[in-house]
Amino acid sequence: MTPSVRLQEMIRVIRSARTQGEERGIIQRECADIRAQFRQGDNGERSHSLAKLLYVHMLGYPAHFGQMECVRLIASPRYNEKRMGYLGAMMLLDEKQDASLLITNSIKNDLSHSSQYVQSLALCTLACMGSAEMCRDLASEIERLLRASNSYIKKKATLCAVHIIRKVPELAELFIPSARSLLSEKNHGVLHGAVVLITELCERNPDTLDQFRKAVPELVQIMKGLVTSSYSPEHNVAGISDPFLQVRILRLLRILGHNNDTASDAMNDLLAQVATNTDSSKTAGSAVLYETVLTIMDINSESGLRVLAVNILGRFLLNNDRNIRYISMTSLQKIVQTDHNAVQRHRGTIVDCLKDQDTSVKRRALELSLALVSAVNIRSMMKELLIFLSTCPLELRSQTASGIFNAAERYSPSKRWHIDTILHVLTTAGGDVRDETVPNLIQLISTASELHCYTVHKLYRALVKDISQQSLVQVACWCIGEYGDLLLKGECEEIEPVQVSEDDVLEALETVLQSHMSSPATRGFALTATMKLSTRITDNVDRIRSIVSIYGSCIDLELQQRAVEYNALFKKYDHMRAAVLERMPVIDKNSPGHTNGDTSGEIKEPDTSKPKPVEAGLLSEPVSQVCDLLDLLGGTDTPLQPNPAPTSTSTATSSADLLDLLGGLEPTPVPSVTVYEKNGLSLKMQCDKQTETDITVTLIASNSTQSDITNFTLQAAVPKSVQLQMKAPSGNVIPAHGLGQVTQTILLNNPNKVSLKMRVRVSYSNQGAVHQDTVQIDSFPSPAWNGQPSISPL
Amino acid sequence: MRFLLLFSRQGKLRLQKWFTALSDHDKKKIIRDVTQMVLARPPKACNFLQWRDLKIVYRRYASLYFCCGLEEEDNELLTLELLHRYVELLDQYFGNVCELDIIFNFEKAYFILDEFVIGGEVQETSKASVAKSMEESDSLQETMEEYVNKPTY
């Protein structure tokens, strides 16, 4: 039997193995055989043994013992052994193996071999697995071959040079001169390689790019030749003359013409010609057309050409071939920002593609549709997107949901529409939305005060129908808790009223509390909602009381804590219950961005880096005064005089906890508290908790006296571990009669979560007299800095 | 092009060509993932996929899947043409090629690929040239006896 048959015999035997175990046994035997062969040395069988080993390797079995054999075979004088050795090298050796360096010398010798086929083996292997060291060693050889050899070798050497440049970019300059001259070759293979090489050179170095811009006319000439040439059977594919070369030239032209008017002008005619004359009924033509469109869009082409390109893409969109539709949507995605109107024209077709069977096409259509949503078409687009959401494959759902939310937020025509849309999404795909959706929706609902009645009715109905979508249930519970009285009143203009009794509502909330499907967070929402209803309904307060007390022994710590606190509210603080459970004020979206103060932790003068009139008086203030404030911080406090706003802190700790829950919807700023009021000057404080340890305090000073307050300055001190940074105040003159205000922002960083205090000194002049006063602020209305676990809202 | 894979409908690998340096472990993982993804596609689906940062282009010829991993700038439609050209070359060489030819003569499939593509780029756009090179290198390799005794499948 001839050796190659033995290889095939082995393959046949392996394939006939019926179980994995049997196969493993056969493989083991064969490998032992191969190893023995290798050890025997040169006997003419080595290449076949290596071939067998490579087959075994392809099946997934280890074959590293063949690496040295590859090296030996490559060094052999016989062609068939060299060929197999090089194949083995490409399959078994890679940069990470040490043995790969050993073949460098063989490759070097083979590059100057008399037979071009041996040379080609060496070139191919170097281009496939050459490591950086090998490339450095052999670069000059390759460069020599680029210049002086036949076209068979030249084309391979060119691509080898491309590989070298990718591995060792510093060697790029070596190949620049030869690359330029290669463009005048006639052989398509060499020409193709040359274009690839020039593309690689230009992509890496902008100077080289400038150099090669001069080649644009030559490239245009070559391209014209290809497009207008008569039928050449050698390179023809479906009527297109050498599409591979055409596409590569177009790609190079794209790079050369990008951001350069002269080069772009030189190409305009050619691109127009290619765009109009290429027959796109087969894939080859479409490939060329596709590349042309990409090139037109990327260079500084004239507008007529751009319109032509977009129309071609539009035509592609209507093509029956799915691939072409996919391609056109990918390209439209790239240009939707710059040529928005042109793409809008094809919106109808794109939206139809949402209904395509294929997932890839659907995904592209979704991305493109979301990019095309605008204020004008929001209603119709949203209808389509919502239909899509209910039928789309699972992997696209969350992307669709977030896309819909973004679009709704930017372009919603009315609040009611916005709320309806979000509700629709939650009912259809509530499980796939992001976590911020719940607080965002709650914030949205609370701002739309005229729609409270409508919203709560809708949510109640949705809740009754289905309690499996957690986000929906959470929002519904919150709304019922807040606006339960509107629900029970039963009248609403925008939706047909349904008589809802208190029992029904409590029933619904209880179902949520008891259901297995509810997550702990949802249960928390439901419990708090039940509690809030105790002030909004009249008859069933006892029922609420009993629900709350049951959960006082719940296993879930969070629920237990809440229930116990609510119980306490019923028992000991019943007089405060109404005030505590009042309706929440409108929530503002918090302002993003926050910088930490620097690390000195000492008292800071107002930020003097900004140009503003700094009071000479303040600057000359001795440091001792500053230290006064610091010293005083540890000692007794001046009494704080806050104005009790509905949700401000009060002394009862349990209700403070409650307020954490009720007022602490992250991120929610607490409304301003007046911290100082004297002689007509009042200072209000507003706190914004940005993160767990950072807080932004805004001090607002206003003046109700008859004359302006001038030279108004604030100084602040905080405990040692807290970092403070004061921003520049908005001014230092407060107009009289409350006509204006001065605001100053202070950024605090409390990494150790100590209990926060701040002492503020105000100084100002009024009616000729200089005043100075100090205010101590003991308790900040922000929660969660006393070691309490941060509780999820409501 | 980053890699070229050929695998059967049962997921058995018939040919793998890697144009970037990767560890064995990475290669196996890529093969597993890509094979799974492509085999899961319905028959009339689009031939392009997005996977990690690569574009995957595949086409099924009889019982074999030809699959390429492309970089962002590569032209997918042209790659379909490339795969088709490779199949044509195999067909011309083996005469009505089928999967068994590629299984039993895998080294020849590699040699043909190496005459067509180098370093992830097309080296020769003329079918006739590639066929001629293959013929000449084969003649260097085989003795007359081997040529006569080569079994056909």
JSON list of C-alpha atoms in Angstrom, two decimals, chain A residues 142-261:
[
{"chain": "A", "resi": 142, "resn": "ILE", "atom": "CA", "xyz": [11.14, 39.90, 1.66]},
{"chain": "A", "resi": 143, "resn": "GLU", "atom": "CA", "xyz": [11.90, 43.37, 0.43]},
{"chain": "A", "resi": 144, "resn": "ARG", "atom": "CA", "xyz": [14.39, 41.96, -2.04]},
{"chain": "A", "resi": 145, "resn": "LEU", "atom": "CA", "xyz": [11.83, 39.51, -3.32]},
{"chain": "A", "resi": 146, "resn": "LEU", "atom": "CA", "xyz": [9.34, 42.33, -3.74]},
{"chain": "A", "resi": 147, "resn": "ARG", "atom": "CA", "xyz": [11.56, 44.01, -6.23]},
{"chain": "A", "resi": 148, "resn": "ALA", "atom": "CA", "xyz": [13.24, 41.32, -8.19]},
{"chain": "A", "resi": 149, "resn": "SER", "atom": "CA", "xyz": [11.34, 38.17, -8.86]},
{"chain": "A", "resi": 150, "resn": "ASN", "atom": "CA", "xyz": [8.58, 36.82, -11.01]},
{"chain": "A", "resi": 151, "resn": "SER", "atom": "CA", "xyz": [4.97, 37.74, -10.42]},
{"chain": "A", "resi": 152, "resn": "TYR", "atom": "CA", "xyz": [4.19, 34.44, -8.71]},
{"chain": "A", "resi": 153, "resn": "ILE", "atom": "CA", "xyz": [6.64, 35.23, -5.95]},
{"chain": "A", "resi": 154, "resn": "LYS", "atom": "CA", "xyz": [6.00, 38.95, -5.97]},
{"chain": "A", "resi": 155, "resn": "LYS", "atom": "CA", "xyz": [2.35, 38.58, -5.07]},
{"chain": "A", "resi": 156, "resn": "LYS", "atom": "CA", "xyz": [3.17, 36.32, -2.14]},
{"chain": "A", "resi": 157, "resn": "ALA", "atom": "CA", "xyz": [6.02, 38.51, -1.00]},
{"chain": "A", "resi": 158, "resn": "THR", "atom": "CA", "xyz": [3.71, 41.54, -0.99]},
{"chain": "A", "resi": 159, "resn": "LEU", "atom": "CA", "xyz": [1.23, 39.89, 1.33]},
{"chain": "A", "resi": 160, "resn": "CYS", "atom": "CA", "xyz": [4.08, 38.64, 3.47]},
{"chain": "A", "resi": 161, "resn": "ALA", "atom": "CA", "xyz": [5.19, 42.25, 3.76]},
{"chain": "A", "resi": 162, "resn": "VAL", "atom": "CA", "xyz": [1.68, 43.15, 4.93]},
{"chain": "A", "resi": 163, "resn": "HIS", "atom": "CA", "xyz": [1.99, 40.59, 7.69]},
{"chain": "A", "resi": 164, "resn": "ILE", "atom": "CA", "xyz": [5.41, 41.92, 8.67]},
{"chain": "A", "resi": 165, "resn": "ILE", "atom": "CA", "xyz": [4.05, 45.44, 8.95]},
{"chain": "A", "resi": 166, "resn": "ARG", "atom": "CA", "xyz": [1.19, 44.23, 11.12]},
{"chain": "A", "resi": 167, "resn": "LYS", "atom": "CA", "xyz": [3.60, 42.49, 13.44]},
{"chain": "A", "resi": 168, "resn": "VAL", "atom": "CA", "xyz": [6.39, 45.07, 13.46]},
{"chain": "A", "resi": 169, "resn": "PRO", "atom": "CA", "xyz": [5.03, 48.47, 12.44]},
{"chain": "A", "resi": 170, "resn": "GLU", "atom": "CA", "xyz": [8.48, 50.10, 12.56]},
{"chain": "A", "resi": 171, "resn": "LEU", "atom": "CA", "xyz": [9.52, 48.16, 9.48]},
{"chain": "A", "resi": 172, "resn": "ALA", "atom": "CA", "xyz": [6.90, 49.90, 7.36]},
{"chain": "A", "resi": 173, "resn": "GLU", "atom": "CA", "xyz": [9.34, 52.41, 5.86]},
{"chain": "A", "resi": 174, "resn": "LEU", "atom": "CA", "xyz": [11.32, 49.58, 4.39]},
{"chain": "A", "resi": 175, "resn": "PHE", "atom": "CA", "xyz": [8.52, 48.71, 1.99]},
{"chain": "A", "resi": 176, "resn": "ILE", "atom": "CA", "xyz": [7.33, 52.12, 0.90]},
{"chain": "A", "resi": 177, "resn": "PRO", "atom": "CA", "xyz": [9.48, 52.58, -2.23]},
{"chain": "A", "resi": 178, "resn": "SER", "atom": "CA", "xyz": [8.77, 49.12, -3.61]},
{"chain": "A", "resi": 179, "resn": "ALA", "atom": "CA", "xyz": [5.08, 49.41, -2.90]},
{"chain": "A", "resi": 180, "resn": "ARG", "atom": "CA", "xyz": [4.81, 52.45, -5.09]},
{"chain": "A", "resi": 181, "resn": "SER", "atom": "CA", "xyz": [6.45, 50.81, -8.05]},
{"chain": "A", "resi": 182, "resn": "LEU", "atom": "CA", "xyz": [4.28, 47.71, -7.75]},
{"chain": "A", "resi": 183, "resn": "LEU", "atom": "CA", "xyz": [1.28, 49.67, -8.86]},
{"chain": "A", "resi": 184, "resn": "SER", "atom": "CA", "xyz": [2.49, 49.55, -12.41]},
{"chain": "A", "resi": 185, "resn": "GLU", "atom": "CA", "xyz": [2.35, 45.77, -12.57]},
{"chain": "A", "resi": 186, "resn": "LYS", "atom": "CA", "xyz": [-0.02, 44.14, -14.96]},
{"chain": "A", "resi": 187, "resn": "ASN", "atom": "CA", "xyz": [-0.56, 40.91, -13.11]},
{"chain": "A", "resi": 188, "resn": "HIS", "atom": "CA", "xyz": [-3.78, 41.11, -11.11]},
{"chain": "A", "resi": 189, "resn": "GLY", "atom": "CA", "xyz": [-2.45, 39.05, -8.25]},
{"chain": "A", "resi": 190, "resn": "VAL", "atom": "CA", "xyz": [0.49, 41.37, -7.75]},
{"chain": "A", "resi": 191, "resn": "LEU", "atom": "CA", "xyz": [-1.67, 44.42, -8.21]},
{"chain": "A", "resi": 192, "resn": "HIS", "atom": "CA", "xyz": [-4.11, 43.18, -5.60]},
{"chain": "A", "resi": 193, "resn": "GLY", "atom": "CA", "xyz": [-1.27, 42.52, -3.17]},
{"chain": "A", "resi": 194, "resn": "ALA", "atom": "CA", "xyz": [0.18, 45.96, -3.88]},
{"chain": "A", "resi": 195, "resn": "VAL", "atom": "CA", "xyz": [-3.12, 47.66, -3.12]},
{"chain": "A", "resi": 196, "resn": "VAL", "atom": "CA", "xyz": [-3.42, 45.73, 0.14]},
{"chain": "A", "resi": 197, "resn": "LEU", "atom": "CA", "xyz": [0.13, 46.68, 1.07]},
{"chain": "A", "resi": 198, "resn": "ILE", "atom": "CA", "xyz": [-0.43, 50.36, 0.34]},
{"chain": "A", "resi": 199, "resn": "THR", "atom": "CA", "xyz": [-3.69, 50.28, 2.31]},
{"chain": "A", "resi": 200, "resn": "GLU", "atom": "CA", "xyz": [-1.87, 48.82, 5.29]},
{"chain": "A", "resi": 201, "resn": "LEU", "atom": "CA", "xyz": [0.92, 51.42, 5.02]},
{"chain": "A", "resi": 202, "resn": "CYS", "atom": "CA", "xyz": [-1.51, 54.31, 4.79]},
{"chain": "A", "resi": 203, "resn": "GLU", "atom": "CA", "xyz": [-3.65, 53.13, 7.67]},
{"chain": "A", "resi": 204, "resn": "ARG", "atom": "CA", "xyz": [-0.68, 53.08, 9.98]},
{"chain": "A", "resi": 205, "resn": "ASN", "atom": "CA", "xyz": [1.04, 56.34, 9.17]},
{"chain": "A", "resi": 206, "resn": "PRO", "atom": "CA", "xyz": [-0.52, 59.64, 8.09]},
{"chain": "A", "resi": 207, "resn": "ASP", "atom": "CA", "xyz": [2.70, 60.81, 6.42]},
{"chain": "A", "resi": 208, "resn": "THR", "atom": "CA", "xyz": [2.74, 57.78, 4.22]},
{"chain": "A", "resi": 209, "resn": "LEU", "atom": "CA", "xyz": [-0.87, 58.55, 3.48]},
{"chain": "A", "resi": 210, "resn": "ASP", "atom": "CA", "xyz": [0.08, 61.96, 2.14]},
{"chain": "A", "resi": 211, "resn": "GLN", "atom": "CA", "xyz": [2.78, 60.40, 0.05]},
{"chain": "A", "resi": 212, "resn": "PHE", "atom": "CA", "xyz": [0.46, 57.92, -1.55]},
{"chain": "A", "resi": 213, "resn": "ARG", "atom": "CA", "xyz": [-2.18, 60.50, -2.37]},
{"chain": "A", "resi": 214, "resn": "LYS", "atom": "CA", "xyz": [-0.17, 61.16, -5.47]},
{"chain": "A", "resi": 215, "resn": "ALA", "atom": "CA", "xyz": [-1.06, 57.69, -6.60]},
{"chain": "A", "resi": 216, "resn": "VAL", "atom": "CA", "xyz": [-4.76, 58.49, -6.80]},
{"chain": "A", "resi": 217, "resn": "PRO", "atom": "CA", "xyz": [-4.79, 59.21, -10.55]},
{"chain": "A", "resi": 218, "resn": "GLU", "atom": "CA", "xyz": [-3.00, 55.94, -11.21]},
{"chain": "A", "resi": 219, "resn": "LEU", "atom": "CA", "xyz": [-5.49, 54.02, -9.12]},
{"chain": "A", "resi": 220, "resn": "VAL", "atom": "CA", "xyz": [-8.38, 55.74, -10.84]},
{"chain": "A", "resi": 221, "resn": "GLN", "atom": "CA", "xyz": [-6.87, 54.70, -14.15]},
{"chain": "A", "resi": 222, "resn": "ILE", "atom": "CA", "xyz": [-6.57, 51.07, -13.13]},
{"chain": "A", "resi": 223, "resn": "MET", "atom": "CA", "xyz": [-10.11, 51.05, -11.85]},
{"chain": "A", "resi": 224, "resn": "LYS", "atom": "CA", "xyz": [-11.45, 52.59, -15.02]},
{"chain": "A", "resi": 225, "resn": "GLY", "atom": "CA", "xyz": [-9.65, 49.92, -16.97]},
{"chain": "A", "resi": 226, "resn": "LEU", "atom": "CA", "xyz": [-11.35, 47.23, -14.94]},
{"chain": "A", "resi": 227, "resn": "VAL", "atom": "CA", "xyz": [-14.80, 48.71, -15.19]},
{"chain": "A", "resi": 228, "resn": "THR", "atom": "CA", "xyz": [-14.81, 49.41, -18.89]},
{"chain": "A", "resi": 229, "resn": "SER", "atom": "CA", "xyz": [-12.74, 46.50, -20.10]},
{"chain": "A", "resi": 230, "resn": "SER", "atom": "CA", "xyz": [-14.19, 43.89, -22.32]},
{"chain": "A", "resi": 231, "resn": "TYR", "atom": "CA", "xyz": [-14.91, 40.43, -21.05]},
{"chain": "A", "resi": 232, "resn": "SER", "atom": "CA", "xyz": [-11.81, 38.75, -19.69]},
{"chain": "A", "resi": 233, "resn": "PRO", "atom": "CA", "xyz": [-12.54, 35.15, -18.72]},
{"chain": "A", "resi": 234, "resn": "GLU", "atom": "CA", "xyz": [-9.63, 34.87, -16.36]},
{"chain": "A", "resi": 235, "resn": "HIS", "atom": "CA", "xyz": [-10.83, 37.35, -13.79]},
{"chain": "A", "resi": 236, "resn": "ASN", "atom": "CA", "xyz": [-14.48, 37.54, -14.51]},
{"chain": "A", "resi": 237, "resn": "VAL", "atom": "CA", "xyz": [-17.06, 36.81, -11.84]},
{"chain": "A", "resi": 238, "resn": "ALA", "atom": "CA", "xyz": [-20.69, 37.07, -12.92]},
{"chain": "A", "resi": 239, "resn": "GLY", "atom": "CA", "xyz": [-19.97, 39.83, -15.38]},
{"chain": "A", "resi": 240, "resn": "ILE", "atom": "CA", "xyz": [-17.79, 41.89, -13.09]},
{"chain": "A", "resi": 241, "resn": "SER", "atom": "CA", "xyz": [-14.14, 42.06, -14.00]},
{"chain": "A", "resi": 242, "resn": "ASP", "atom": "CA", "xyz": [-12.11, 41.04, -10.95]},
{"chain": "A", "resi": 243, "resn": "PRO", "atom": "CA", "xyz": [-14.40, 42.19, -8.13]},
{"chain": "A", "resi": 244, "resn": "PHE", "atom": "CA", "xyz": [-11.71, 41.40, -5.53]},
{"chain": "A", "resi": 245, "resn": "LEU", "atom": "CA", "xyz": [-9.35, 43.92, -7.02]},
{"chain": "A", "resi": 246, "resn": "GLN", "atom": "CA", "xyz": [-12.08, 46.49, -7.60]},
{"chain": "A", "resi": 247, "resn": "VAL", "atom": "CA", "xyz": [-13.22, 46.37, -4.00]},
{"chain": "A", "resi": 248, "resn": "ARG", "atom": "CA", "xyz": [-9.69, 46.71, -2.66]},
{"chain": "A", "resi": 249, "resn": "ILE", "atom": "CA", "xyz": [-8.98, 49.69, -4.90]},
{"chain": "A", "resi": 250, "resn": "LEU", "atom": "CA", "xyz": [-12.20, 51.35, -3.77]},
{"chain": "A", "resi": 251, "resn": "ARG", "atom": "CA", "xyz": [-11.23, 50.79, -0.17]},
{"chain": "A", "resi": 252, "resn": "LEU", "atom": "CA", "xyz": [-7.83, 52.35, -0.74]},
{"chain": "A", "resi": 253, "resn": "LEU", "atom": "CA", "xyz": [-9.43, 55.31, -2.52]},
{"chain": "A", "resi": 254, "resn": "ARG", "atom": "CA", "xyz": [-11.68, 55.75, 0.47]},
{"chain": "A", "resi": 255, "resn": "ILE", "atom": "CA", "xyz": [-8.72, 56.11, 2.77]},
{"chain": "A", "resi": 256, "resn": "LEU", "atom": "CA", "xyz": [-6.86, 58.42, 0.41]},
{"chain": "A", "resi": 257, "resn": "GLY", "atom": "CA", "xyz": [-9.83, 60.67, -0.26]},
{"chain": "A", "resi": 258, "resn": "HIS", "atom": "CA", "xyz": [-11.00, 61.01, 3.31]},
{"chain": "A", "resi": 259, "resn": "ASN", "atom": "CA", "xyz": [-10.86, 64.64, 4.40]},
{"chain": "A", "resi": 260, "resn": "ASN", "atom": "CA", "xyz": [-8.96, 65.68, 1.32]},
{"chain": "A", "resi": 261, "resn": "ASP", "atom": "CA", "xyz": [-10.65, 67.70, -1.38]}
]
